[in-house]
Amino acid sequence: AQTVTQSQPEMSVQEAETVTLSCTYDTSESDYYLFWYKQPPSRQMILVIRQEAYKQQNATENRFSVNFQKAAKSFSLKISDSQLGDAAMYFCAYRSDGAFGNEKLTFGTGTRLTIIP
Amino acid sequence: DTAVSQTPKYLVTQMGNDKSIKCEQNLGHDTMYWYKQDSKKFLKIMFSYNNKELIINETVPNRFSPKSPDKAHLNLHINSLELGDSAVYFCASSPGTVNTEAFFGQGTRLTVV
């Protein structure tokens, strides 16, 4: 079974600075997908960024980028120019290369990110 | 226009009662899920359905019974509610093909007293 570990229960960063959230995972599969989801106080789960394991290039979405190290099974999220609206719980998630209902997400325990004005 | 909608958003009920949570998606997806988020914010899958067929059933007490009348709806019925059932329940959907992500509803906070 796959496991996802987020070793930082809480992080804080000054507004406009850069912060990196860590995630490691354990799997014996070669093809899979990794995600970062954001959960603000509204409770809604919002997809931040995704990475396909077969792609060597790190994914980027505006101020959000990842550092994907497949051999090390590491998938960190970098948030640049942090904004107050980035304050939320961030969850790292693993998805097997399945389909038709077999593609469940395995989540880490989350990192609570606080933005300091 | 909400993509994945759950009702109700909040549910407070007494131990022993039976309750249902409804979920509907208008994305045309084939796969729907129920996830549970406990008091420590840990998210874990409970069930998945693909085109009304149960695919994943993850060690969930049989007091929990999902029902999918059609591929756009997945409801969760819980019998004989216990204090430990208090959590946030998320419905999600995805196209059900490779290389796709799940879209989540806004969650239902269930409190059992």
JSON list of C-alpha atoms in Angstrom, two decimals:
[
{"chain": "A", "resi": 1, "resn": "ALA", "atom": "CA", "xyz": [0.00, 0.00, 0.00]},
{"chain": "A", "resi": 2, "resn": "GLN", "atom": "CA", "xyz": [1.12, 3.51, -0.70]},
{"chain": "A", "resi": 3, "resn": "THR", "atom": "CA", "xyz": [1.83, 5.99, 2.06]},
{"chain": "A", "resi": 4, "resn": "VAL", "atom": "CA", "xyz": [2.28, 9.75, 1.97]},
{"chain": "A", "resi": 5, "resn": "THR", "atom": "CA", "xyz": [4.19, 11.66, 4.64]},
{"chain": "A", "resi": 6, "resn": "GLN", "atom": "CA", "xyz": [4.10, 15.36, 5.33]},
{"chain": "A", "resi": 7, "resn": "SER", "atom": "CA", "xyz": [6.60, 16.03, 8.11]},
{"chain": "A", "resi": 8, "resn": "GLN", "atom": "CA", "xyz": [5.68, 19.67, 8.71]},
{"chain": "A", "resi": 9, "resn": "PRO", "atom": "CA", "xyz": [2.38, 19.98, 10.59]},
{"chain": "A", "resi": 10, "resn": "GLU", "atom": "CA", "xyz": [2.65, 23.78, 10.52]},
{"chain": "A", "resi": 11, "resn": "MET", "atom": "CA", "xyz": [4.59, 26.35, 8.55]},
{"chain": "A", "resi": 12, "resn": "SER", "atom": "CA", "xyz": [4.55, 30.12, 8.46]},
{"chain": "A", "resi": 13, "resn": "VAL", "atom": "CA", "xyz": [5.93, 32.63, 6.00]},
{"chain": "A", "resi": 14, "resn": "GLN", "atom": "CA", "xyz": [6.04, 36.40, 5.63]},
{"chain": "A", "resi": 15, "resn": "GLU", "atom": "CA", "xyz": [3.81, 37.84, 2.96]},
{"chain": "A", "resi": 16, "resn": "ALA", "atom": "CA", "xyz": [5.66, 38.11, -0.39]},
{"chain": "A", "resi": 17, "resn": "GLU", "atom": "CA", "xyz": [8.30, 35.58, 0.69]},
{"chain": "A", "resi": 18, "resn": "THR", "atom": "CA", "xyz": [8.81, 32.04, -0.57]},
{"chain": "A", "resi": 19, "resn": "VAL", "atom": "CA", "xyz": [7.96, 28.87, 1.33]},
{"chain": "A", "resi": 20, "resn": "THR", "atom": "CA", "xyz": [8.48, 25.18, 0.59]},
{"chain": "A", "resi": 21, "resn": "LEU", "atom": "CA", "xyz": [6.23, 22.42, 1.88]},
{"chain": "A", "resi": 22, "resn": "SER", "atom": "CA", "xyz": [7.67, 18.91, 2.03]},
{"chain": "A", "resi": 23, "resn": "CYS", "atom": "CA", "xyz": [6.11, 15.62, 1.00]},
{"chain": "A", "resi": 24, "resn": "THR", "atom": "CA", "xyz": [7.54, 12.14, 0.67]},
{"chain": "A", "resi": 25, "resn": "TYR", "atom": "CA", "xyz": [5.76, 8.99, -0.42]},
{"chain": "A", "resi": 26, "resn": "ASP", "atom": "CA", "xyz": [6.32, 5.30, -0.57]},
{"chain": "A", "resi": 27, "resn": "THR", "atom": "CA", "xyz": [5.29, 3.15, -3.50]},
{"chain": "A", "resi": 28, "resn": "SER", "atom": "CA", "xyz": [6.47, 0.21, -5.57]},
{"chain": "A", "resi": 29, "resn": "GLU", "atom": "CA", "xyz": [4.65, 1.47, -8.66]},
{"chain": "A", "resi": 30, "resn": "SER", "atom": "CA", "xyz": [6.44, 3.14, -11.54]},
{"chain": "A", "resi": 31, "resn": "ASP", "atom": "CA", "xyz": [3.51, 5.07, -12.97]},
{"chain": "A", "resi": 32, "resn": "TYR", "atom": "CA", "xyz": [1.44, 7.32, -10.73]},
{"chain": "A", "resi": 33, "resn": "TYR", "atom": "CA", "xyz": [0.31, 10.89, -10.18]},
{"chain": "A", "resi": 34, "resn": "LEU", "atom": "CA", "xyz": [1.00, 13.35, -7.41]},
{"chain": "A", "resi": 35, "resn": "PHE", "atom": "CA", "xyz": [-1.11, 16.30, -6.37]},
{"chain": "A", "resi": 36, "resn": "TRP", "atom": "CA", "xyz": [-1.15, 19.20, -3.97]},
{"chain": "A", "resi": 37, "resn": "TYR", "atom": "CA", "xyz": [-4.57, 20.20, -2.72]},
{"chain": "A", "resi": 38, "resn": "LYS", "atom": "CA", "xyz": [-5.34, 23.32, -0.71]},
{"chain": "A", "resi": 39, "resn": "GLN", "atom": "CA", "xyz": [-8.08, 23.43, 1.92]},
{"chain": "A", "resi": 40, "resn": "PRO", "atom": "CA", "xyz": [-8.86, 26.98, 3.12]},
{"chain": "A", "resi": 41, "resn": "PRO", "atom": "CA", "xyz": [-11.14, 27.63, 6.12]},
{"chain": "A", "resi": 42, "resn": "SER", "atom": "CA", "xyz": [-14.10, 27.33, 3.76]},
{"chain": "A", "resi": 43, "resn": "ARG", "atom": "CA", "xyz": [-13.35, 23.57, 3.77]},
{"chain": "A", "resi": 44, "resn": "GLN", "atom": "CA", "xyz": [-13.36, 23.29, -0.02]},
{"chain": "A", "resi": 45, "resn": "MET", "atom": "CA", "xyz": [-10.63, 21.05, -1.45]},
{"chain": "A", "resi": 46, "resn": "ILE", "atom": "CA", "xyz": [-8.93, 22.94, -4.28]},
{"chain": "A", "resi": 47, "resn": "LEU", "atom": "CA", "xyz": [-6.39, 21.43, -6.64]},
{"chain": "A", "resi": 48, "resn": "VAL", "atom": "CA", "xyz": [-3.19, 23.48, -6.65]},
{"chain": "A", "resi": 49, "resn": "ILE", "atom": "CA", "xyz": [-0.87, 21.49, -8.92]},
{"chain": "A", "resi": 50, "resn": "ARG", "atom": "CA", "xyz": [-0.36, 18.01, -10.34]},
{"chain": "A", "resi": 51, "resn": "GLN", "atom": "CA", "xyz": [2.64, 16.00, -11.51]},
{"chain": "A", "resi": 52, "resn": "GLU", "atom": "CA", "xyz": [2.75, 12.90, -13.65]},
{"chain": "A", "resi": 53, "resn": "ALA", "atom": "CA", "xyz": [5.52, 10.53, -12.53]},
{"chain": "A", "resi": 54, "resn": "TYR", "atom": "CA", "xyz": [6.58, 9.80, -16.09]},
{"chain": "A", "resi": 55, "resn": "LYS", "atom": "CA", "xyz": [7.38, 13.48, -16.68]},
{"chain": "A", "resi": 56, "resn": "GLN", "atom": "CA", "xyz": [10.83, 14.61, -15.62]},
{"chain": "A", "resi": 57, "resn": "GLN", "atom": "CA", "xyz": [9.94, 18.28, -15.89]},
{"chain": "A", "resi": 58, "resn": "ASN", "atom": "CA", "xyz": [8.64, 19.82, -12.70]},
{"chain": "A", "resi": 59, "resn": "ALA", "atom": "CA", "xyz": [5.11, 21.20, -12.89]},
{"chain": "A", "resi": 60, "resn": "THR", "atom": "CA", "xyz": [4.45, 24.91, -12.41]},
{"chain": "A", "resi": 61, "resn": "GLU", "atom": "CA", "xyz": [1.23, 26.88, -12.02]},
{"chain": "A", "resi": 62, "resn": "ASN", "atom": "CA", "xyz": [1.85, 30.60, -11.71]},
{"chain": "A", "resi": 63, "resn": "ARG", "atom": "CA", "xyz": [3.36, 31.13, -8.22]},
{"chain": "A", "resi": 64, "resn": "PHE", "atom": "CA", "xyz": [3.23, 27.42, -7.40]},
{"chain": "A", "resi": 65, "resn": "SER", "atom": "CA", "xyz": [5.89, 24.95, -8.47]},
{"chain": "A", "resi": 66, "resn": "VAL", "atom": "CA", "xyz": [7.01, 21.52, -7.41]},
{"chain": "A", "resi": 67, "resn": "ASN", "atom": "CA", "xyz": [10.34, 19.80, -6.97]},
{"chain": "A", "resi": 68, "resn": "PHE", "atom": "CA", "xyz": [9.69, 16.21, -7.99]},
{"chain": "A", "resi": 69, "resn": "GLN", "atom": "CA", "xyz": [12.50, 13.77, -7.21]},
{"chain": "A", "resi": 70, "resn": "LYS", "atom": "CA", "xyz": [11.27, 10.36, -8.34]},
{"chain": "A", "resi": 71, "resn": "ALA", "atom": "CA", "xyz": [14.23, 8.34, -7.10]},
{"chain": "A", "resi": 72, "resn": "ALA", "atom": "CA", "xyz": [14.02, 9.96, -3.67]},
{"chain": "A", "resi": 73, "resn": "LYS", "atom": "CA", "xyz": [10.19, 9.74, -3.71]},
{"chain": "A", "resi": 74, "resn": "SER", "atom": "CA", "xyz": [9.95, 13.36, -2.81]},
{"chain": "A", "resi": 75, "resn": "PHE", "atom": "CA", "xyz": [7.40, 15.93, -4.01]},
{"chain": "A", "resi": 76, "resn": "SER", "atom": "CA", "xyz": [7.75, 19.36, -2.43]},
{"chain": "A", "resi": 77, "resn": "LEU", "atom": "CA", "xyz": [5.62, 22.42, -3.16]},
{"chain": "A", "resi": 78, "resn": "LYS", "atom": "CA", "xyz": [7.15, 25.86, -3.49]},
{"chain": "A", "resi": 79, "resn": "ILE", "atom": "CA", "xyz": [4.95, 28.92, -3.13]},
{"chain": "A", "resi": 80, "resn": "SER", "atom": "CA", "xyz": [6.56, 32.12, -4.35]},
{"chain": "A", "resi": 81, "resn": "ASP", "atom": "CA", "xyz": [5.44, 35.66, -3.46]},
{"chain": "A", "resi": 82, "resn": "SER", "atom": "CA", "xyz": [3.15, 34.33, -0.72]},
{"chain": "A", "resi": 83, "resn": "GLN", "atom": "CA", "xyz": [-0.20, 36.05, -0.42]},
{"chain": "A", "resi": 84, "resn": "LEU", "atom": "CA", "xyz": [-2.69, 36.22, 2.44]},
{"chain": "A", "resi": 85, "resn": "GLY", "atom": "CA", "xyz": [-5.07, 34.10, 0.40]},
{"chain": "A", "resi": 86, "resn": "ASP", "atom": "CA", "xyz": [-2.56, 31.25, 0.41]},
{"chain": "A", "resi": 87, "resn": "ALA", "atom": "CA", "xyz": [-3.25, 30.59, 4.09]},
{"chain": "A", "resi": 88, "resn": "ALA", "atom": "CA", "xyz": [-4.75, 27.10, 4.25]},
{"chain": "A", "resi": 89, "resn": "MET", "atom": "CA", "xyz": [-4.10, 23.43, 4.95]},
{"chain": "A", "resi": 90, "resn": "TYR", "atom": "CA", "xyz": [-2.08, 21.88, 2.15]},
{"chain": "A", "resi": 91, "resn": "PHE", "atom": "CA", "xyz": [-2.39, 18.20, 1.40]},
{"chain": "A", "resi": 92, "resn": "CYS", "atom": "CA", "xyz": [-0.04, 16.12, -0.68]},
{"chain": "A", "resi": 93, "resn": "ALA", "atom": "CA", "xyz": [-1.79, 13.24, -2.43]},
{"chain": "A", "resi": 94, "resn": "TYR", "atom": "CA", "xyz": [-0.77, 10.16, -4.39]},
{"chain": "A", "resi": 95, "resn": "ARG", "atom": "CA", "xyz": [-2.84, 8.48, -7.08]},
{"chain": "A", "resi": 96, "resn": "SER", "atom": "CA", "xyz": [-2.09, 5.16, -8.72]},
{"chain": "A", "resi": 97, "resn": "ASP", "atom": "CA", "xyz": [-2.16, 4.80, -12.46]},
{"chain": "A", "resi": 98, "resn": "GLY", "atom": "CA", "xyz": [-5.60, 3.25, -12.38]},
{"chain": "A", "resi": 99, "resn": "ALA", "atom": "CA", "xyz": [-8.92, 4.07, -13.91]},
{"chain": "A", "resi": 100, "resn": "PHE", "atom": "CA", "xyz": [-12.65, 3.36, -13.77]},
{"chain": "A", "resi": 101, "resn": "GLY", "atom": "CA", "xyz": [-12.92, 3.92, -10.05]},
{"chain": "A", "resi": 102, "resn": "ASN", "atom": "CA", "xyz": [-9.62, 2.37, -8.98]},
{"chain": "A", "resi": 103, "resn": "GLU", "atom": "CA", "xyz": [-7.83, 5.69, -8.96]},
{"chain": "A", "resi": 104, "resn": "LYS", "atom": "CA", "xyz": [-8.20, 6.56, -5.27]},
{"chain": "A", "resi": 105, "resn": "LEU", "atom": "CA", "xyz": [-6.22, 9.37, -3.66]},
{"chain": "A", "resi": 106, "resn": "THR", "atom": "CA", "xyz": [-3.96, 8.63, -0.70]},
{"chain": "A", "resi": 107, "resn": "PHE", "atom": "CA", "xyz": [-3.41, 11.78, 1.32]},
{"chain": "A", "resi": 108, "resn": "GLY", "atom": "CA", "xyz": [-0.71, 13.00, 3.66]},
{"chain": "A", "resi": 109, "resn": "THR", "atom": "CA", "xyz": [-1.61, 14.43, 7.04]},
{"chain": "A", "resi": 110, "resn": "GLY", "atom": "CA", "xyz": [-1.45, 18.01, 5.83]},
{"chain": "A", "resi": 111, "resn": "THR", "atom": "CA", "xyz": [0.56, 21.14, 6.54]},
{"chain": "A", "resi": 112, "resn": "ARG", "atom": "CA", "xyz": [-1.13, 24.22, 7.95]},
{"chain": "A", "resi": 113, "resn": "LEU", "atom": "CA", "xyz": [0.34, 27.29, 6.27]},
{"chain": "A", "resi": 114, "resn": "THR", "atom": "CA", "xyz": [0.07, 30.68, 7.96]},
{"chain": "A", "resi": 115, "resn": "ILE", "atom": "CA", "xyz": [0.89, 33.89, 6.10]},
{"chain": "A", "resi": 116, "resn": "ILE", "atom": "CA", "xyz": [2.28, 36.68, 8.27]},
{"chain": "A", "resi": 117, "resn": "PRO", "atom": "CA", "xyz": [1.33, 40.17, 7.02]},
{"chain": "B", "resi": 1, "resn": "ASP", "atom": "CA", "xyz": [-22.84, 26.63, -11.29]},
{"chain": "B", "resi": 2, "resn": "THR", "atom": "CA", "xyz": [-21.56, 24.13, -8.71]},
{"chain": "B", "resi": 3, "resn": "ALA", "atom": "CA", "xyz": [-19.73, 21.14, -10.19]},
{"chain": "B", "resi": 4, "resn": "VAL", "atom": "CA", "xyz": [-19.98, 18.74, -7.23]},
{"chain": "B", "resi": 5, "resn": "SER", "atom": "CA", "xyz": [-22.66, 19.62, -4.69]},
{"chain": "B", "resi": 6, "resn": "GLN", "atom": "CA", "xyz": [-23.46, 17.95, -1.40]},
{"chain": "B", "resi": 7, "resn": "THR", "atom": "CA", "xyz": [-26.44, 18.36, 0.85]},
{"chain": "B", "resi": 8, "resn": "PRO", "atom": "CA", "xyz": [-26.64, 19.15, 3.64]},
{"chain": "B", "resi": 9, "resn": "LYS", "atom": "CA", "xyz": [-23.51, 21.17, 4.46]},
{"chain": "B", "resi": 10, "resn": "TYR", "atom": "CA", "xyz": [-24.04, 20.65, 8.17]},
{"chain": "B", "resi": 11, "resn": "LEU", "atom": "CA", "xyz": [-25.79, 17.83, 9.97]},
{"chain": "B", "resi": 12, "resn": "VAL", "atom": "CA", "xyz": [-26.23, 17.49, 13.73]},
{"chain": "B", "resi": 13, "resn": "THR", "atom": "CA", "xyz": [-27.95, 14.37, 14.97]},
{"chain": "B", "resi": 14, "resn": "GLN", "atom": "CA", "xyz": [-28.25, 12.11, 17.96]},
{"chain": "B", "resi": 15, "resn": "MET", "atom": "CA", "xyz": [-26.56, 8.77, 18.46]},
{"chain": "B", "resi": 16, "resn": "GLY", "atom": "CA", "xyz": [-28.53, 5.89, 17.07]},
{"chain": "B", "resi": 17, "resn": "ASN", "atom": "CA", "xyz": [-30.23, 7.89, 14.33]},
{"chain": "B", "resi": 18, "resn": "ASP", "atom": "CA", "xyz": [-30.05, 7.11, 10.62]},
{"chain": "B", "resi": 19, "resn": "LYS", "atom": "CA", "xyz": [-29.06, 9.89, 8.22]},
{"chain": "B", "resi": 20, "resn": "SER", "atom": "CA", "xyz": [-28.24, 10.40, 4.55]},
{"chain": "B", "resi": 21, "resn": "ILE", "atom": "CA", "xyz": [-25.92, 12.74, 2.69]},
{"chain": "B", "resi": 22, "resn": "LYS", "atom": "CA", "xyz": [-26.60, 13.43, -0.97]},
{"chain": "B", "resi": 23, "resn": "CYS", "atom": "CA", "xyz": [-24.11, 14.21, -3.70]},
{"chain": "B", "resi": 24, "resn": "GLU", "atom": "CA", "xyz": [-24.61, 15.28, -7.29]},
{"chain": "B", "resi": 25, "resn": "GLN", "atom": "CA", "xyz": [-22.12, 16.18, -9.99]},
{"chain": "B", "resi": 26, "resn": "ASN", "atom": "CA", "xyz": [-22.85, 17.98, -13.26]},
{"chain": "B", "resi": 27, "resn": "LEU", "atom": "CA", "xyz": [-19.45, 17.36, -14.85]},
{"chain": "B", "resi": 28, "resn": "GLY", "atom": "CA", "xyz": [-20.46, 14.25, -16.76]},
{"chain": "B", "resi": 29, "resn": "HIS", "atom": "CA", "xyz": [-17.91, 12.19, -14.85]},
{"chain": "B", "resi": 30, "resn": "ASP", "atom": "CA", "xyz": [-18.14, 8.43, -14.64]},
{"chain": "B", "resi": 31, "resn": "THR", "atom": "CA", "xyz": [-16.52, 7.98, -11.23]},
{"chain": "B", "resi": 32, "resn": "MET", "atom": "CA", "xyz": [-17.63, 9.26, -7.84]},
{"chain": "B", "resi": 33, "resn": "TYR", "atom": "CA", "xyz": [-16.14, 8.86, -4.37]},
{"chain": "B", "resi": 34, "resn": "TRP", "atom": "CA", "xyz": [-16.77, 9.35, -0.70]},
{"chain": "B", "resi": 35, "resn": "TYR", "atom": "CA", "xyz": [-13.89, 10.49, 1.49]},
{"chain": "B", "resi": 36, "resn": "LYS", "atom": "CA", "xyz": [-13.91, 11.00, 5.26]},
{"chain": "B", "resi": 37, "resn": "GLN", "atom": "CA", "xyz": [-11.90, 13.72, 7.00]},
{"chain": "B", "resi": 38, "resn": "ASP", "atom": "CA", "xyz": [-11.51, 13.12, 10.71]},
{"chain": "B", "resi": 39, "resn": "SER", "atom": "CA", "xyz": [-11.00, 15.62, 13.51]},
{"chain": "B", "resi": 40, "resn": "LYS", "atom": "CA", "xyz": [-7.24, 15.67, 12.85]},
{"chain": "B", "resi": 41, "resn": "LYS", "atom": "CA", "xyz": [-7.91, 16.61, 9.22]},
{"chain": "B", "resi": 42, "resn": "PHE", "atom": "CA", "xyz": [-6.81, 13.22, 7.91]},
{"chain": "B", "resi": 43, "resn": "LEU", "atom": "CA", "xyz": [-8.56, 12.34, 4.64]},
{"chain": "B", "resi": 44, "resn": "LYS", "atom": "CA", "xyz": [-9.24, 8.74, 3.69]},
{"chain": "B", "resi": 45, "resn": "ILE", "atom": "CA", "xyz": [-11.24, 7.16, 0.93]},
{"chain": "B", "resi": 46, "resn": "MET", "atom": "CA", "xyz": [-14.35, 5.22, 1.87]},
{"chain": "B", "resi": 47, "resn": "PHE", "atom": "CA", "xyz": [-15.96, 4.21, -1.43]},
{"chain": "B", "resi": 48, "resn": "SER", "atom": "CA", "xyz": [-15.70, 4.70, -5.16]},
{"chain": "B", "resi": 49, "resn": "TYR", "atom": "CA", "xyz": [-18.27, 4.04, -7.85]},
{"chain": "B", "resi": 50, "resn": "ASN", "atom": "CA", "xyz": [-17.83, 3.85, -11.59]},
{"chain": "B", "resi": 51, "resn": "ASN", "atom": "CA", "xyz": [-20.97, 4.08, -13.68]},
{"chain": "B", "resi": 52, "resn": "LYS", "atom": "CA", "xyz": [-23.11, 3.08, -10.70]},
{"chain": "B", "resi": 53, "resn": "GLU", "atom": "CA", "xyz": [-20.92, 0.08, -9.87]},
{"chain": "B", "resi": 54, "resn": "LEU", "atom": "CA", "xyz": [-19.09, -0.17, -6.52]},
{"chain": "B", "resi": 55, "resn": "ILE", "atom": "CA", "xyz": [-15.36, -0.37, -7.14]},
{"chain": "B", "resi": 56, "resn": "ILE", "atom": "CA", "xyz": [-13.63, 0.52, -3.86]},
{"chain": "B", "resi": 57, "resn": "ASN", "atom": "CA", "xyz": [-14.96, -0.32, -0.40]},
{"chain": "B", "resi": 58, "resn": "GLU", "atom": "CA", "xyz": [-12.26, 0.49, 2.12]},
{"chain": "B", "resi": 59, "resn": "THR", "atom": "CA", "xyz": [-12.80, -1.23, 5.47]},
{"chain": "B", "resi": 60, "resn": "VAL", "atom": "CA", "xyz": [-15.85, 0.81, 6.29]},
{"chain": "B", "resi": 61, "resn": "PRO", "atom": "CA", "xyz": [-18.42, -0.44, 8.85]},
{"chain": "B", "resi": 62, "resn": "ASN", "atom": "CA", "xyz": [-21.47, -1.87, 7.14]},
{"chain": "B", "resi": 63, "resn": "ARG", "atom": "CA", "xyz": [-23.56, 0.81, 8.85]},
{"chain": "B", "resi": 64, "resn": "PHE", "atom": "CA", "xyz": [-22.36, 2.95, 5.94]},
{"chain": "B", "resi": 65, "resn": "SER", "atom": "CA", "xyz": [-24.15, 2.17, 2.69]},
{"chain": "B", "resi": 66, "resn": "PRO", "atom": "CA", "xyz": [-23.50, 4.13, -0.47]},
{"chain": "B", "resi": 67, "resn": "LYS", "atom": "CA", "xyz": [-26.06, 4.18, -3.25]},
{"chain": "B", "resi": 68, "resn": "SER", "atom": "CA", "xyz": [-25.66, 5.39, -6.80]},
{"chain": "B", "resi": 69, "resn": "PRO", "atom": "CA", "xyz": [-28.99, 5.70, -8.61]},
{"chain": "B", "resi": 70, "resn": "ASP", "atom": "CA", "xyz": [-27.22, 7.04, -11.70]},
{"chain": "B", "resi": 71, "resn": "LYS", "atom": "CA", "xyz": [-23.69, 8.08, -12.52]},
{"chain": "B", "resi": 72, "resn": "ALA", "atom": "CA", "xyz": [-24.36, 11.71, -11.57]},
{"chain": "B", "resi": 73, "resn": "HIS", "atom": "CA", "xyz": [-25.44, 10.88, -8.02]},
{"chain": "B", "resi": 74, "resn": "LEU", "atom": "CA", "xyz": [-23.82, 9.11, -5.12]},
{"chain": "B", "resi": 75, "resn": "ASN", "atom": "CA", "xyz": [-25.56, 9.16, -1.76]},
{"chain": "B", "resi": 76, "resn": "LEU", "atom": "CA", "xyz": [-24.26, 7.98, 1.59]},
{"chain": "B", "resi": 77, "resn": "HIS", "atom": "CA", "xyz": [-26.62, 6.48, 4.14]},
{"chain": "B", "resi": 78, "resn": "ILE", "atom": "CA", "xyz": [-25.44, 5.89, 7.67]},
{"chain": "B", "resi": 79, "resn": "ASN", "atom": "CA", "xyz": [-27.37, 3.71, 10.10]},
{"chain": "B", "resi": 80, "resn": "SER", "atom": "CA", "xyz": [-27.19, 3.72, 13.89]},
{"chain": "B", "resi": 81, "resn": "LEU", "atom": "CA", "xyz": [-24.91, 6.74, 14.09]},
{"chain": "B", "resi": 82, "resn": "GLU", "atom": "CA", "xyz": [-22.10, 6.66, 16.64]},
{"chain": "B", "resi": 83, "resn": "LEU", "atom": "CA", "xyz": [-20.07, 9.46, 18.22]},
{"chain": "B", "resi": 84, "resn": "GLY", "atom": "CA", "xyz": [-17.03, 8.32, 16.23]},
{"chain": "B", "resi": 85, "resn": "ASP", "atom": "CA", "xyz": [-18.85, 8.99, 12.96]},
{"chain": "B", "resi": 86, "resn": "SER", "atom": "CA", "xyz": [-18.49, 12.72, 13.57]},
{"chain": "B", "resi": 87, "resn": "ALA", "atom": "CA", "xyz": [-16.34, 14.01, 10.72]},
{"chain": "B", "resi": 88, "resn": "VAL", "atom": "CA", "xyz": [-16.45, 15.91, 7.46]},
{"chain": "B", "resi": 89, "resn": "TYR", "atom": "CA", "xyz": [-17.57, 13.76, 4.55]},
{"chain": "B", "resi": 90, "resn": "PHE", "atom": "CA", "xyz": [-16.46, 14.76, 1.07]},
{"chain": "B", "resi": 91, "resn": "CYS", "atom": "CA", "xyz": [-17.96, 13.64, -2.17]},
{"chain": "B", "resi": 92, "resn": "ALA", "atom": "CA", "xyz": [-15.73, 13.82, -5.25]},
{"chain": "B", "resi": 93, "resn": "SER", "atom": "CA", "xyz": [-15.89, 12.92, -8.91]},
{"chain": "B", "resi": 94, "resn": "SER", "atom": "CA", "xyz": [-13.47, 12.31, -11.74]},
{"chain": "B", "resi": 95, "resn": "PRO", "atom": "CA", "xyz": [-13.72, 11.27, -15.38]},
{"chain": "B", "resi": 96, "resn": "GLY", "atom": "CA", "xyz": [-12.51, 7.81, -14.35]},
{"chain": "B", "resi": 97, "resn": "THR", "atom": "CA", "xyz": [-9.71, 7.67, -16.88]},
{"chain": "B", "resi": 98, "resn": "VAL", "atom": "CA", "xyz": [-5.98, 7.85, -16.36]},
{"chain": "B", "resi": 99, "resn": "ASN", "atom": "CA", "xyz": [-4.27, 11.18, -15.89]},
{"chain": "B", "resi": 100, "resn": "THR", "atom": "CA", "xyz": [-7.23, 12.94, -14.34]},
{"chain": "B", "resi": 101, "resn": "GLU", "atom": "CA", "xyz": [-7.79, 14.58, -10.99]},
{"chain": "B", "resi": 102, "resn": "ALA", "atom": "CA", "xyz": [-10.70, 14.45, -8.60]},
{"chain": "B", "resi": 103, "resn": "PHE", "atom": "CA", "xyz": [-13.06, 17.38, -8.06]},
{"chain": "B", "resi": 104, "resn": "PHE", "atom": "CA", "xyz": [-14.41, 17.73, -4.57]},
{"chain": "B", "resi": 105, "resn": "GLY", "atom": "CA", "xyz": [-17.69, 18.93, -3.14]},
{"chain": "B", "resi": 106, "resn": "GLN", "atom": "CA", "xyz": [-17.72, 21.39, -0.28]},
{"chain": "B", "resi": 107, "resn": "GLY", "atom": "CA", "xyz": [-18.05, 18.69, 2.36]},
{"chain": "B", "resi": 108, "resn": "THR", "atom": "CA", "xyz": [-20.72, 17.81, 4.91]},
{"chain": "B", "resi": 109, "resn": "ARG", "atom": "CA", "xyz": [-19.83, 18.32, 8.55]},
{"chain": "B", "resi": 110, "resn": "LEU", "atom": "CA", "xyz": [-21.58, 15.59, 10.52]},
{"chain": "B", "resi": 111, "resn": "THR", "atom": "CA", "xyz": [-21.78, 15.97, 14.28]},
{"chain": "B", "resi": 112, "resn": "VAL", "atom": "CA", "xyz": [-23.19, 13.13, 16.34]},
{"chain": "B", "resi": 113, "resn": "VAL", "atom": "CA", "xyz": [-24.24, 14.07, 19.87]}
]
